[in-house]
Amino acid sequence: MRGRFWPTVRDDPADAEAISHKLSVRAGLVRQLAAGLYTVTPMGLRVIQRVEAIVREEMDAIGAQEVLMPVMHPAEIWEATGRYGLAEQFRLEDRGGRRMVLGMTHEEIITWHAAREIRSYRDLPQSWYQIQTKLRDEPRPKSGMLRVREFTMKDSYSFDADEAGLERSYEAHSRAYTRIFDRAGITWYRVESDVGMMGGSGAHEYMAPSPAGEDVVARSADGGYAANVELAVSVAADPAFGDAPDAPEEFATPGVGAIDELVELTGLPPAALAKSVVVVSDDGPVLAIVRGEHQVHEKKLARIIGPHRAAHPEEIRGWFGADPGSLGPVGVDPGTVRIVADPTLRTGHYVTGANRDGFHLRGVVLDRDFTAEVADIRTVLPGEDAVDGSGPLDLVPVIEIGNIFKLGTKYSEPLGARYLDEDGQEQVIIMGSYGIGPARVAMAAIEQGHDDDGIVWPTGIAPFDVHIVLIGDDDSPQGAYAADLWQSLSDHGLETVLDDRPGLRPGEKFVEADLLGCPIRVTVGKRTLPDGPLEVRIRRTGEVHEVPLDSAEDRILALWRGLAGA
RNA sequence: CGGGACGUGGCGCAGCUUGGUAGCGCACCUGCUUUGGGAGCAGGGGGUCGCGGGUUCAAAUCCCGCCGUCCCGACCA
């Protein structure tokens, strides 16, 4: 290790929040260049490369073939799919004024190639992957390596003749991902996900639970149901509504605006109240209605009405004749305001605003007193039951570490990726796309594996398997022994590092070894020679094994196999 | 893009309110002692106080503008 570039730090970086951010900097794995731009050190690179090695093995195992595409692309290809000009897209011109983009993903490029190379059903199926740089002008990079503007991604793309073929390719990737994330040693969930800007007909995300995560998964205890909250659904228990009056009844609610004030005034549970939220879409005002205990989920609503913003109070007064706090759907002209109600409103009767300041209506019934489009627009609440009967849902913050998309013909159609089938008929290729972020896998491992002393790596992706701490000079007897041990362990197939840095005190070496977090630490000092024992410490548990010198390699190898489950 | 905070040797921070010779801890260099959990003593090097304007006899400090970084939100394959 002497002479190795391994810059550790004592203090947490001042601007770090996430544990993986603090520890990846302190353990000398990464260094920041600018917002969302990180350099990976030799030590950090070892971790990334181990993740990538697992990825390559498992991708190769399902017959995917590695390629490497440029990071810079002609703009026209992106224009063909309508994805030129996205806010996150870095754009530039070459010296000839030709418009270029830096790739945020590679659907366009791989499909452009497929369109030129695939001719016949005999050429299908294909799965091509690469591990390569992506650039995205994130509005807000954050949390160290978790959300960055430039990162390496494993992205693969499948090309099939039909939907059944896509299903096979999708399942093959799903199998590979299971093996990859299991081998990486992290806790992960496979969840239903939104197709987002990728488009297509179906998708799953691979999520590593962590407080630093930016996404939230709704999940039943046994994992029977698991979905991104962006599309998660649940069973909301109905309150005791009682009999509905024959028609809505107006009552005075002076000064009442918020739901909790209405709860206090009426004595009714929030679930018997209806919350009215006004937004403005490209096509005009929209009244979104959910029950009082729920929140409108912006993304779900956007899937129904498109991009939208919150309405200004003066706009609301114009449309409803009342201020926010007294709004409701009854009497609203559907020609002026589009009304979208959550399916929970289908049962029961509700208290809503009367569109008259200081008054509400009770006994409001959907389809009797007002009409609305009914669509799922609410966020699920923890404790609500899963729709598949697998029990109450928990809401878990997660890091997205991978995703798989059924793209269908979203890219092959505009880019002309077609083939001739057995009957000589031209058909559009059916595609899938599949991503993994190796650095995110590494950061998720840190989030999930650390203690007060530093990182506790899973055996699959630790920078080294064994960390030998030499106490003493390397020209001492123990120095010679440590060097021999390093050679011997390496010959046994263990990735081993020897800390033979001169001039450091033992305590410093121990502290830095703990910070780095390799699974096994071996201490070689003057206590070791001439008769042993050799101290072997397990990072995860802290347990210390004192092993005799004459069987040291075998014992260490056995301990390693036990840890690695091999 | 909205809200907030911060920018002072490599790192972590104080100094700013009330303008007056830039400081502390760690790290670094030299020497001696020390050496199984971030050593001790002594000596030493290193900072246009983010950048640009302004006020003032005098600006790290007050004012204006800009840039950068982080956090919350919006956004996010």
XYZ file of N, CA and C in Angstrom, chain A residues 328-334 355 369-370:
30
model
N -65.480 23.377 -3.829
C -66.030 22.044 -3.999
C -66.522 21.868 -5.420
N -66.909 20.657 -5.756
C -67.297 20.355 -7.134
C -68.753 20.677 -7.473
N -69.574 20.880 -6.459
C -71.008 21.035 -6.730
C -71.286 22.398 -7.360
N -71.955 22.348 -8.502
C -72.320 23.585 -9.172
C -71.249 24.133 -10.087
N -70.123 23.459 -10.147
C -69.041 23.938 -11.015
C -69.358 23.566 -12.457
N -69.180 24.496 -13.358
C -69.458 24.258 -14.772
C -68.362 23.377 -15.371
N -68.710 22.158 -15.775
C -67.699 21.246 -16.316
C -67.071 21.785 -17.595
N -68.318 26.564 -2.464
C -67.983 27.625 -3.413
C -68.617 28.949 -2.996
N -74.601 14.507 -7.212
C -74.544 15.953 -7.029
C -73.507 16.627 -7.919
N -72.632 15.838 -8.455
C -71.655 16.375 -9.417
C -71.100 15.210 -10.236
